[in-house]
Amino acid sequence: MQLKHALNAGLSALALLVPAGVAAQTAQPAEPALEEIIVTAQRRSENLQEVPVSVAAISGDTFRDYLAGGGDVLALSGRVPGLYAETSTGRIFPRFYIRGLGNNDFYLGASQPVSIIIDDVVMENVVLKSSPLFDTQQVEVMRGPQGTLFGRNTTAGIIKFDSIAPSHETQGRGTVTYGTFGTVTADAGVGGSLIDGVLAIRASAMVQHRGDWVDNTADGTKLGGYDDKAARVQFLLTPGEDTDVLLNVHGRDLDATSTLFRGYALTKGSHKLNGNYDKDKVAYNDGDANDQSYEGWGSSLKVDHDFGNVVLTSITAYETTNGYSRGDTDGTAGNFAESQGNIDDLDQWTQELRLASDTTGPLNWQVGGFYFDSDEQLTFRPYNFFETGGASGFVTLGNENRSWALFGQAGYRITDDLKLTGGLRWTEDKKEMNVLRALQAGTFTSVEDGRRITQASYTGIRHVELKDDELSWDASAFYDLTDEVSVFGRIARGFRGPTIQGRTVSFNGAPTTATSETILSYEAGLKSSLLDDRLRLNGAVYTYTVNDIQLTAFDGNGTARLLNADKGVAYGLEVDAEAFLTPDFIITAGLTYTDTEIKDDQVTTSICSGGVCTVKDPLVNGRAKIDGNPFPNAPEYILSLTARYNMPLADGSNLFLFTDWNMTGRTNFVLYESEEFYSKGDFEGGLKIGYENPDRTYEVALFGRNITNEKNVKGVIENYLAAVVNDPMTVGISFTARLP
């Protein structure tokens, strides 16, 4: 009781910090109140405020606002506390970082410590992680290791996307936008009952188009456009009151410009863009050689059967894709650094069986098993070995990944105020790589410049196999201090399986490997619903240590090589807030601060060649010592803010304004510290002004993305001082319709 009195006093002090518009309403009736948010962070539906995990949730409508200018999943970057994302391979290769932990490797077979789950299916390959997101119900970002219920390769966290599911009620929605650069987005879904009470359907589709808008001054071509099309159909069969069967079939077809590298857009000694950057122009040897094309499809079958006190769930899924991406990585017409990576074929099978309690008592539990099977055939062409004559510059690799897991979790409510939860997962992970085709001896002619290059046959390792088994676990306590405020503590151990990097073979180098990394994470958090549910304030402090952390270093020719450093450590805090300032004015705000540090006094990495950059780290034999450096792509802080203001009209219709902003602190792009390869204080904003009719069946709005036209560097190619820059300002109009 003393603790509760102390907390009430602390909350009274906190109320003084809340915007005056909120505090002034404390004496008003409870309406309006923030809506309850239901999440599935523990593989069951629960109130966000009752889950002992740091979770952020974004509604499908808000997510669609972020995509209005033709964006993809990268639009989430910086808009959720702790989440950062970037790419150097266009729309097919997003890389994610949570609480500073991620992987900047651009190898098509790379693993990431942030797992992507779409409609209950893990998307392991980086191209699968780029699957278009449309007709989305909700996005959940789970921060910290999630290895007990979701498996290996979740040491940083999970981003989970749930599509709108079929219903026996007739439902439909659609959004169409048109904007700058001829950008068109259409995202729609409609469904209802086929056989009343027995069979329902929902069909969804997305089209994103942008015209080529960047002039290639070297050959007169134009770049920058894309056509990304996707569709999904879901059938919900209910053969009896105890059984649900959900079939999901989906596909994608993409043709697009790959990432535009802006050669020598940075100047030695500065991290700012110089006069060589022109958003409307590039100068590439061959503009047609900076494109990408992918197609794929997948299907999942989810069966739930209720036995009374327990529910059995089976999820069987298959994903496949193939395509290529090619890029002019030096970003100029004067050099010839080009490369291409293909997925000739990818087949991923997953099977999960889970048995979970379905009771309202103090005990809840679940046990299950998981099987993962992936086969990939990858082909690479390095920049100066494009196939000519009788010799081949192709390198083809075969990757196999098999994984088994058994898991269980139990939660018990000790008292009305205290609940304990614990989980355990055993996983065996096996990876193999075979060199199916290597560089052959001969004389190669660079297609672009006619140079003759003599190449010896590859004589290195042709088979690599790694295997490991690990235990992941977590334990948490959740305590209700008052009806409005709860606190939790969580300890979690996870691991990322061993990794093989084969792209080095395309430069006649042996494949590189990294053993499993393990993480031990500690966090303590607060979840609260204050001021008559007008203010939701959640937060956490955390620290973690990654032993044998997997890092990717880049050699002078840009070849990525894997290595293990002794450890990486981090600590930080995050805050999520949502508040009604008035009945018609709602804001959300987020803050993350993260301090990351590599701990290994022996590890070194290659640096930019030819002295084109200013290295700040100590050098040993021309290599930088990175002990004490931050993790790459780990912003020191992330700030985010959204605000929506409604202006109800006399006839019941509504005018509204929605805006969103985010800012990121210092972010190092590479393993070593330099004067050039980082960003600091980058920000972007979005705006939407619209009208809703009285029954809310349609809205029309003007929108803008990056409305201040910020030029933010998101990545670099070191040897050419080349920059990857965010999209310029886009503006347009959107129309949304909903079935009544």
PDB file of N, CA, C and O in Angstrom, residues 461-518:
ATOM      1  N   ILE A 461      37.507 -23.118 -51.346  1.00  0.00           N
ATOM      2  CA  ILE A 461      36.549 -24.046 -50.743  1.00  0.00           C
ATOM      3  C   ILE A 461      35.242 -24.045 -51.540  1.00  0.00           C
ATOM      4  O   ILE A 461      34.719 -22.998 -51.910  1.00  0.00           O
ATOM      5  N   ARG A 462      34.698 -25.236 -51.763  1.00  0.00           N
ATOM      6  CA  ARG A 462      33.448 -25.350 -52.524  1.00  0.00           C
ATOM      7  C   ARG A 462      32.284 -25.840 -51.678  1.00  0.00           C
ATOM      8  O   ARG A 462      31.156 -25.873 -52.159  1.00  0.00           O
ATOM      9  N   HIS A 463      32.558 -26.234 -50.450  1.00  0.00           N
ATOM     10  CA  HIS A 463      31.478 -26.701 -49.579  1.00  0.00           C
ATOM     11  C   HIS A 463      31.748 -26.216 -48.165  1.00  0.00           C
ATOM     12  O   HIS A 463      32.848 -26.403 -47.631  1.00  0.00           O
ATOM     13  N   VAL A 464      30.731 -25.577 -47.570  1.00  0.00           N
ATOM     14  CA  VAL A 464      30.817 -25.122 -46.186  1.00  0.00           C
ATOM     15  C   VAL A 464      29.564 -25.597 -45.461  1.00  0.00           C
ATOM     16  O   VAL A 464      28.452 -25.495 -45.996  1.00  0.00           O
ATOM     17  N   GLU A 465      29.742 -26.112 -44.257  1.00  0.00           N
ATOM     18  CA  GLU A 465      28.605 -26.574 -43.470  1.00  0.00           C
ATOM     19  C   GLU A 465      28.780 -26.118 -42.029  1.00  0.00           C
ATOM     20  O   GLU A 465      29.853 -26.305 -41.434  1.00  0.00           O
ATOM     21  N   LEU A 466      27.753 -25.520 -41.462  1.00  0.00           N
ATOM     22  CA  LEU A 466      27.751 -25.073 -40.076  1.00  0.00           C
ATOM     23  C   LEU A 466      26.501 -25.618 -39.384  1.00  0.00           C
ATOM     24  O   LEU A 466      25.429 -25.708 -39.993  1.00  0.00           O
ATOM     25  N   LYS A 467      26.666 -25.974 -38.127  1.00  0.00           N
ATOM     26  CA  LYS A 467      25.538 -26.514 -37.369  1.00  0.00           C
ATOM     27  C   LYS A 467      25.667 -26.101 -35.922  1.00  0.00           C
ATOM     28  O   LYS A 467      26.763 -26.076 -35.364  1.00  0.00           O
ATOM     29  N   ASP A 468      24.536 -25.771 -35.303  1.00  0.00           N
ATOM     30  CA  ASP A 468      24.555 -25.368 -33.908  1.00  0.00           C
ATOM     31  C   ASP A 468      23.182 -25.632 -33.310  1.00  0.00           C
ATOM     32  O   ASP A 468      22.170 -25.667 -34.027  1.00  0.00           O
ATOM     33  N   ASP A 469      23.153 -25.866 -32.016  1.00  0.00           N
ATOM     34  CA  ASP A 469      21.879 -25.931 -31.303  1.00  0.00           C
ATOM     35  C   ASP A 469      22.007 -25.092 -30.040  1.00  0.00           C
ATOM     36  O   ASP A 469      23.054 -25.053 -29.396  1.00  0.00           O
ATOM     37  N   GLU A 470      20.944 -24.381 -29.726  1.00  0.00           N
ATOM     38  CA  GLU A 470      20.977 -23.421 -28.631  1.00  0.00           C
ATOM     39  C   GLU A 470      19.639 -23.433 -27.890  1.00  0.00           C
ATOM     40  O   GLU A 470      18.590 -23.787 -28.446  1.00  0.00           O
ATOM     41  N   LEU A 471      19.702 -23.001 -26.640  1.00  0.00           N
ATOM     42  CA  LEU A 471      18.509 -22.755 -25.840  1.00  0.00           C
ATOM     43  C   LEU A 471      18.227 -21.254 -25.790  1.00  0.00           C
ATOM     44  O   LEU A 471      19.122 -20.457 -25.523  1.00  0.00           O
ATOM     45  N   SER A 472      17.002 -20.889 -26.086  1.00  0.00           N
ATOM     46  CA  SER A 472      16.531 -19.523 -25.863  1.00  0.00           C
ATOM     47  C   SER A 472      15.531 -19.570 -24.709  1.00  0.00           C
ATOM     48  O   SER A 472      14.806 -20.561 -24.547  1.00  0.00           O
ATOM     49  N   TRP A 473      15.477 -18.518 -23.929  1.00  0.00           N
ATOM     50  CA  TRP A 473      14.527 -18.497 -22.825  1.00  0.00           C
ATOM     51  C   TRP A 473      14.202 -17.064 -22.437  1.00  0.00           C
ATOM     52  O   TRP A 473      14.918 -16.129 -22.811  1.00  0.00           O
ATOM     53  N   ASP A 474      13.120 -16.905 -21.733  1.00  0.00           N
ATOM     54  CA  ASP A 474      12.786 -15.604 -21.164  1.00  0.00           C
ATOM     55  C   ASP A 474      11.977 -15.797 -19.895  1.00  0.00           C
ATOM     56  O   ASP A 474      11.316 -16.829 -19.708  1.00  0.00           O
ATOM     57  N   ALA A 475      12.063 -14.821 -19.019  1.00  0.00           N
ATOM     58  CA  ALA A 475      11.302 -14.823 -17.772  1.00  0.00           C
ATOM     59  C   ALA A 475      10.881 -13.387 -17.487  1.00  0.00           C
ATOM     60  O   ALA A 475      11.671 -12.458 -17.654  1.00  0.00           O
ATOM     61  N   SER A 476       9.635 -13.227 -17.068  1.00  0.00           N
ATOM     62  CA  SER A 476       9.135 -11.873 -16.831  1.00  0.00           C
ATOM     63  C   SER A 476       8.195 -11.856 -15.647  1.00  0.00           C
ATOM     64  O   SER A 476       7.574 -12.869 -15.294  1.00  0.00           O
ATOM     65  N   ALA A 477       8.096 -10.690 -15.042  1.00  0.00           N
ATOM     66  CA  ALA A 477       7.127 -10.432 -13.973  1.00  0.00           C
ATOM     67  C   ALA A 477       6.358  -9.174 -14.325  1.00  0.00           C
ATOM     68  O   ALA A 477       6.947  -8.182 -14.772  1.00  0.00           O
ATOM     69  N   PHE A 478       5.054  -9.230 -14.142  1.00  0.00           N
ATOM     70  CA  PHE A 478       4.167  -8.097 -14.467  1.00  0.00           C
ATOM     71  C   PHE A 478       3.331  -7.796 -13.225  1.00  0.00           C
ATOM     72  O   PHE A 478       2.636  -8.673 -12.700  1.00  0.00           O
ATOM     73  N   TYR A 479       3.409  -6.543 -12.745  1.00  0.00           N
ATOM     74  CA  TYR A 479       2.757  -6.188 -11.482  1.00  0.00           C
ATOM     75  C   TYR A 479       1.900  -4.938 -11.666  1.00  0.00           C
ATOM     76  O   TYR A 479       2.374  -3.917 -12.179  1.00  0.00           O
ATOM     77  N   ASP A 480       0.645  -5.039 -11.250  1.00  0.00           N
ATOM     78  CA  ASP A 480      -0.280  -3.907 -11.301  1.00  0.00           C
ATOM     79  C   ASP A 480      -0.095  -3.068 -10.037  1.00  0.00           C
ATOM     80  O   ASP A 480      -0.503  -3.475  -8.933  1.00  0.00           O
ATOM     81  N   LEU A 481       0.521  -1.915 -10.190  1.00  0.00           N
ATOM     82  CA  LEU A 481       0.691  -1.023  -9.042  1.00  0.00           C
ATOM     83  C   LEU A 481      -0.635  -0.374  -8.653  1.00  0.00           C
ATOM     84  O   LEU A 481      -0.950  -0.226  -7.474  1.00  0.00           O
ATOM     85  N   THR A 482      -1.384   0.040  -9.656  1.00  0.00           N
ATOM     86  CA  THR A 482      -2.727   0.590  -9.460  1.00  0.00           C
ATOM     87  C   THR A 482      -3.585   0.083 -10.604  1.00  0.00           C
ATOM     88  O   THR A 482      -3.117  -0.663 -11.475  1.00  0.00           O
ATOM     89  N   ASP A 483      -4.829   0.486 -10.646  1.00  0.00           N
ATOM     90  CA  ASP A 483      -5.679   0.112 -11.772  1.00  0.00           C
ATOM     91  C   ASP A 483      -5.187   0.739 -13.069  1.00  0.00           C
ATOM     92  O   ASP A 483      -5.524   0.266 -14.158  1.00  0.00           O
ATOM     93  N   GLU A 484      -4.425   1.813 -12.958  1.00  0.00           N
ATOM     94  CA  GLU A 484      -3.982   2.543 -14.138  1.00  0.00           C
ATOM     95  C   GLU A 484      -2.523   2.273 -14.533  1.00  0.00           C
ATOM     96  O   GLU A 484      -2.133   2.549 -15.668  1.00  0.00           O
ATOM     97  N   VAL A 485      -1.733   1.789 -13.596  1.00  0.00           N
ATOM     98  CA  VAL A 485      -0.294   1.701 -13.826  1.00  0.00           C
ATOM     99  C   VAL A 485       0.223   0.305 -13.487  1.00  0.00           C
ATOM    100  O   VAL A 485      -0.102  -0.253 -12.436  1.00  0.00           O
ATOM    101  N   SER A 486       1.046  -0.243 -14.411  1.00  0.00           N
ATOM    102  CA  SER A 486       1.687  -1.532 -14.186  1.00  0.00           C
ATOM    103  C   SER A 486       3.172  -1.408 -14.510  1.00  0.00           C
ATOM    104  O   SER A 486       3.583  -0.553 -15.302  1.00  0.00           O
ATOM    105  N   VAL A 487       3.948  -2.258 -13.877  1.00  0.00           N
ATOM    106  CA  VAL A 487       5.373  -2.310 -14.165  1.00  0.00           C
ATOM    107  C   VAL A 487       5.725  -3.752 -14.530  1.00  0.00           C
ATOM    108  O   VAL A 487       5.023  -4.704 -14.152  1.00  0.00           O
ATOM    109  N   PHE A 488       6.811  -3.915 -15.286  1.00  0.00           N
ATOM    110  CA  PHE A 488       7.248  -5.262 -15.637  1.00  0.00           C
ATOM    111  C   PHE A 488       8.768  -5.304 -15.712  1.00  0.00           C
ATOM    112  O   PHE A 488       9.440  -4.288 -15.904  1.00  0.00           O
ATOM    113  N   GLY A 489       9.279  -6.489 -15.534  1.00  0.00           N
ATOM    114  CA  GLY A 489      10.692  -6.759 -15.730  1.00  0.00           C
ATOM    115  C   GLY A 489      10.841  -8.002 -16.579  1.00  0.00           C
ATOM    116  O   GLY A 489      10.023  -8.937 -16.468  1.00  0.00           O
ATOM    117  N   ARG A 490      11.840  -8.022 -17.431  1.00  0.00           N
ATOM    118  CA  ARG A 490      12.004  -9.160 -18.342  1.00  0.00           C
ATOM    119  C   ARG A 490      13.487  -9.444 -18.560  1.00  0.00           C
ATOM    120  O   ARG A 490      14.280  -8.516 -18.770  1.00  0.00           O
ATOM    121  N   ILE A 491      13.845 -10.707 -18.516  1.00  0.00           N
ATOM    122  CA  ILE A 491      15.174 -11.183 -18.876  1.00  0.00           C
ATOM    123  C   ILE A 491      14.988 -12.161 -20.025  1.00  0.00           C
ATOM    124  O   ILE A 491      14.117 -13.038 -19.974  1.00  0.00           O
ATOM    125  N   ALA A 492      15.790 -12.018 -21.078  1.00  0.00           N
ATOM    126  CA  ALA A 492      15.618 -12.887 -22.232  1.00  0.00           C
ATOM    127  C   ALA A 492      16.970 -13.246 -22.833  1.00  0.00           C
ATOM    128  O   ALA A 492      17.877 -12.409 -22.921  1.00  0.00           O
ATOM    129  N   ARG A 493      17.074 -14.493 -23.249  1.00  0.00           N
ATOM    130  CA  ARG A 493      18.255 -14.968 -23.974  1.00  0.00           C
ATOM    131  C   ARG A 493      17.796 -15.464 -25.339  1.00  0.00           C
ATOM    132  O   ARG A 493      16.814 -16.198 -25.464  1.00  0.00           O
ATOM    133  N   GLY A 494      18.516 -15.048 -26.381  1.00  0.00           N
ATOM    134  CA  GLY A 494      18.210 -15.497 -27.723  1.00  0.00           C
ATOM    135  C   GLY A 494      19.484 -15.725 -28.498  1.00  0.00           C
ATOM    136  O   GLY A 494      20.590 -15.487 -28.019  1.00  0.00           O
ATOM    137  N   PHE A 495      19.340 -16.202 -29.725  1.00  0.00           N
ATOM    138  CA  PHE A 495      20.533 -16.400 -30.554  1.00  0.00           C
ATOM    139  C   PHE A 495      20.200 -16.230 -32.027  1.00  0.00           C
ATOM    140  O   PHE A 495      19.044 -16.381 -32.445  1.00  0.00           O
ATOM    141  N   ARG A 496      21.218 -15.860 -32.776  1.00  0.00           N
ATOM    142  CA  ARG A 496      21.150 -15.835 -34.238  1.00  0.00           C
ATOM    143  C   ARG A 496      22.060 -16.931 -34.748  1.00  0.00           C
ATOM    144  O   ARG A 496      23.231 -17.018 -34.370  1.00  0.00           O
ATOM    145  N   GLY A 497      21.524 -17.785 -35.593  1.00  0.00           N
ATOM    146  CA  GLY A 497      22.236 -18.972 -36.038  1.00  0.00           C
ATOM    147  C   GLY A 497      23.506 -18.653 -36.808  1.00  0.00           C
ATOM    148  O   GLY A 497      23.740 -17.518 -37.236  1.00  0.00           O
ATOM    149  N   PRO A 498      24.364 -19.651 -36.993  1.00  0.00           N
ATOM    150  CA  PRO A 498      25.600 -19.449 -37.755  1.00  0.00           C
ATOM    151  C   PRO A 498      25.298 -19.020 -39.181  1.00  0.00           C
ATOM    152  O   PRO A 498      24.258 -19.354 -39.750  1.00  0.00           O
ATOM    153  N   THR A 499      26.215 -18.260 -39.755  1.00  0.00           N
ATOM    154  CA  THR A 499      25.972 -17.631 -41.057  1.00  0.00           C
ATOM    155  C   THR A 499      27.148 -17.874 -41.993  1.00  0.00           C
ATOM    156  O   THR A 499      28.299 -17.864 -41.565  1.00  0.00           O
ATOM    157  N   ILE A 500      26.818 -18.068 -43.272  1.00  0.00           N
ATOM    158  CA  ILE A 500      27.827 -18.251 -44.314  1.00  0.00           C
ATOM    159  C   ILE A 500      27.687 -17.131 -45.326  1.00  0.00           C
ATOM    160  O   ILE A 500      26.580 -16.861 -45.806  1.00  0.00           O
ATOM    161  N   GLN A 501      28.778 -16.470 -45.646  1.00  0.00           N
ATOM    162  CA  GLN A 501      28.790 -15.384 -46.631  1.00  0.00           C
ATOM    163  C   GLN A 501      29.534 -15.883 -47.875  1.00  0.00           C
ATOM    164  O   GLN A 501      30.738 -16.108 -47.842  1.00  0.00           O
ATOM    165  N   GLY A 502      28.798 -16.077 -48.970  1.00  0.00           N
ATOM    166  CA  GLY A 502      29.398 -16.660 -50.162  1.00  0.00           C
ATOM    167  C   GLY A 502      29.726 -15.681 -51.264  1.00  0.00           C
ATOM    168  O   GLY A 502      30.336 -16.060 -52.269  1.00  0.00           O
ATOM    169  N   ARG A 503      29.350 -14.414 -51.104  1.00  0.00           N
ATOM    170  CA  ARG A 503      29.564 -13.486 -52.207  1.00  0.00           C
ATOM    171  C   ARG A 503      31.041 -13.257 -52.497  1.00  0.00           C
ATOM    172  O   ARG A 503      31.411 -12.849 -53.600  1.00  0.00           O
ATOM    173  N   THR A 504      31.905 -13.524 -51.511  1.00  0.00           N
ATOM    174  CA  THR A 504      33.352 -13.384 -51.725  1.00  0.00           C
ATOM    175  C   THR A 504      33.855 -14.304 -52.831  1.00  0.00           C
ATOM    176  O   THR A 504      34.876 -14.020 -53.448  1.00  0.00           O
ATOM    177  N   VAL A 505      33.145 -15.404 -53.090  1.00  0.00           N
ATOM    178  CA  VAL A 505      33.563 -16.326 -54.146  1.00  0.00           C
ATOM    179  C   VAL A 505      33.547 -15.636 -55.508  1.00  0.00           C
ATOM    180  O   VAL A 505      34.333 -15.956 -56.395  1.00  0.00           O
ATOM    181  N   SER A 506      32.660 -14.652 -55.676  1.00  0.00           N
ATOM    182  CA  SER A 506      32.581 -13.955 -56.962  1.00  0.00           C
ATOM    183  C   SER A 506      33.802 -13.071 -57.198  1.00  0.00           C
ATOM    184  O   SER A 506      33.987 -12.554 -58.297  1.00  0.00           O
ATOM    185  N   PHE A 507      34.655 -12.903 -56.176  1.00  0.00           N
ATOM    186  CA  PHE A 507      35.928 -12.200 -56.333  1.00  0.00           C
ATOM    187  C   PHE A 507      37.097 -13.160 -56.140  1.00  0.00           C
ATOM    188  O   PHE A 507      38.209 -12.762 -55.811  1.00  0.00           O
ATOM    189  N   ASN A 508      36.817 -14.464 -56.352  1.00  0.00           N
ATOM    190  CA  ASN A 508      37.810 -15.527 -56.208  1.00  0.00           C
ATOM    191  C   ASN A 508      38.339 -15.643 -54.783  1.00  0.00           C
ATOM    192  O   ASN A 508      39.444 -16.134 -54.556  1.00  0.00           O
ATOM    193  N   GLY A 509      37.555 -15.207 -53.820  1.00  0.00           N
ATOM    194  CA  GLY A 509      37.929 -15.356 -52.430  1.00  0.00           C
ATOM    195  C   GLY A 509      37.149 -16.479 -51.779  1.00  0.00           C
ATOM    196  O   GLY A 509      36.048 -16.840 -52.212  1.00  0.00           O
ATOM    197  N   ALA A 510      37.713 -17.059 -50.736  1.00  0.00           N
ATOM    198  CA  ALA A 510      37.026 -18.127 -50.016  1.00  0.00           C
ATOM    199  C   ALA A 510      35.806 -17.574 -49.291  1.00  0.00           C
ATOM    200  O   ALA A 510      35.804 -16.416 -48.858  1.00  0.00           O
ATOM    201  N   PRO A 511      34.755 -18.367 -49.131  1.00  0.00           N
ATOM    202  CA  PRO A 511      33.597 -17.911 -48.359  1.00  0.00           C
ATOM    203  C   PRO A 511      33.997 -17.634 -46.920  1.00  0.00           C
ATOM    204  O   PRO A 511      34.930 -18.237 -46.387  1.00  0.00           O
ATOM    205  N   THR A 512      33.314 -16.700 -46.307  1.00  0.00           N
ATOM    206  CA  THR A 512      33.568 -16.382 -44.906  1.00  0.00           C
ATOM    207  C   THR A 512      32.376 -16.824 -44.073  1.00  0.00           C
ATOM    208  O   THR A 512      31.261 -16.970 -44.572  1.00  0.00           O
ATOM    209  N   THR A 513      32.609 -17.042 -42.788  1.00  0.00           N
ATOM    210  CA  THR A 513      31.569 -17.552 -41.906  1.00  0.00           C
ATOM    211  C   THR A 513      31.566 -16.795 -40.586  1.00  0.00           C
ATOM    212  O   THR A 513      32.542 -16.123 -40.229  1.00  0.00           O
ATOM    213  N   ALA A 514      30.469 -16.926 -39.871  1.00  0.00           N
ATOM    214  CA  ALA A 514      30.368 -16.409 -38.506  1.00  0.00           C
ATOM    215  C   ALA A 514      29.600 -17.428 -37.682  1.00  0.00           C
ATOM    216  O   ALA A 514      28.593 -17.982 -38.134  1.00  0.00           O
ATOM    217  N   THR A 515      30.112 -17.711 -36.485  1.00  0.00           N
ATOM    218  CA  THR A 515      29.414 -18.622 -35.598  1.00  0.00           C
ATOM    219  C   THR A 515      28.199 -17.926 -34.990  1.00  0.00           C
ATOM    220  O   THR A 515      28.006 -16.716 -35.138  1.00  0.00           O
ATOM    221  N   SER A 516      27.385 -18.686 -34.300  1.00  0.00           N
ATOM    222  CA  SER A 516      26.172 -18.130 -33.690  1.00  0.00           C
ATOM    223  C   SER A 516      26.523 -17.000 -32.730  1.00  0.00           C
ATOM    224  O   SER A 516      27.531 -17.046 -32.027  1.00  0.00           O
ATOM    225  N   GLU A 517      25.664 -15.988 -32.719  1.00  0.00           N
ATOM    226  CA  GLU A 517      25.754 -14.957 -31.687  1.00  0.00           C
ATOM    227  C   GLU A 517      24.637 -15.192 -30.688  1.00  0.00           C
ATOM    228  O   GLU A 517      23.556 -15.673 -31.039  1.00  0.00           O
ATOM    229  N   THR A 518      24.894 -14.899 -29.432  1.00  0.00           N
ATOM    230  CA  THR A 518      23.869 -15.032 -28.387  1.00  0.00           C
ATOM    231  C   THR A 518      23.703 -13.695 -27.696  1.00  0.00           C
ATOM    232  O   THR A 518      24.640 -12.906 -27.598  1.00  0.00           O
TER     233      THR A 518
END
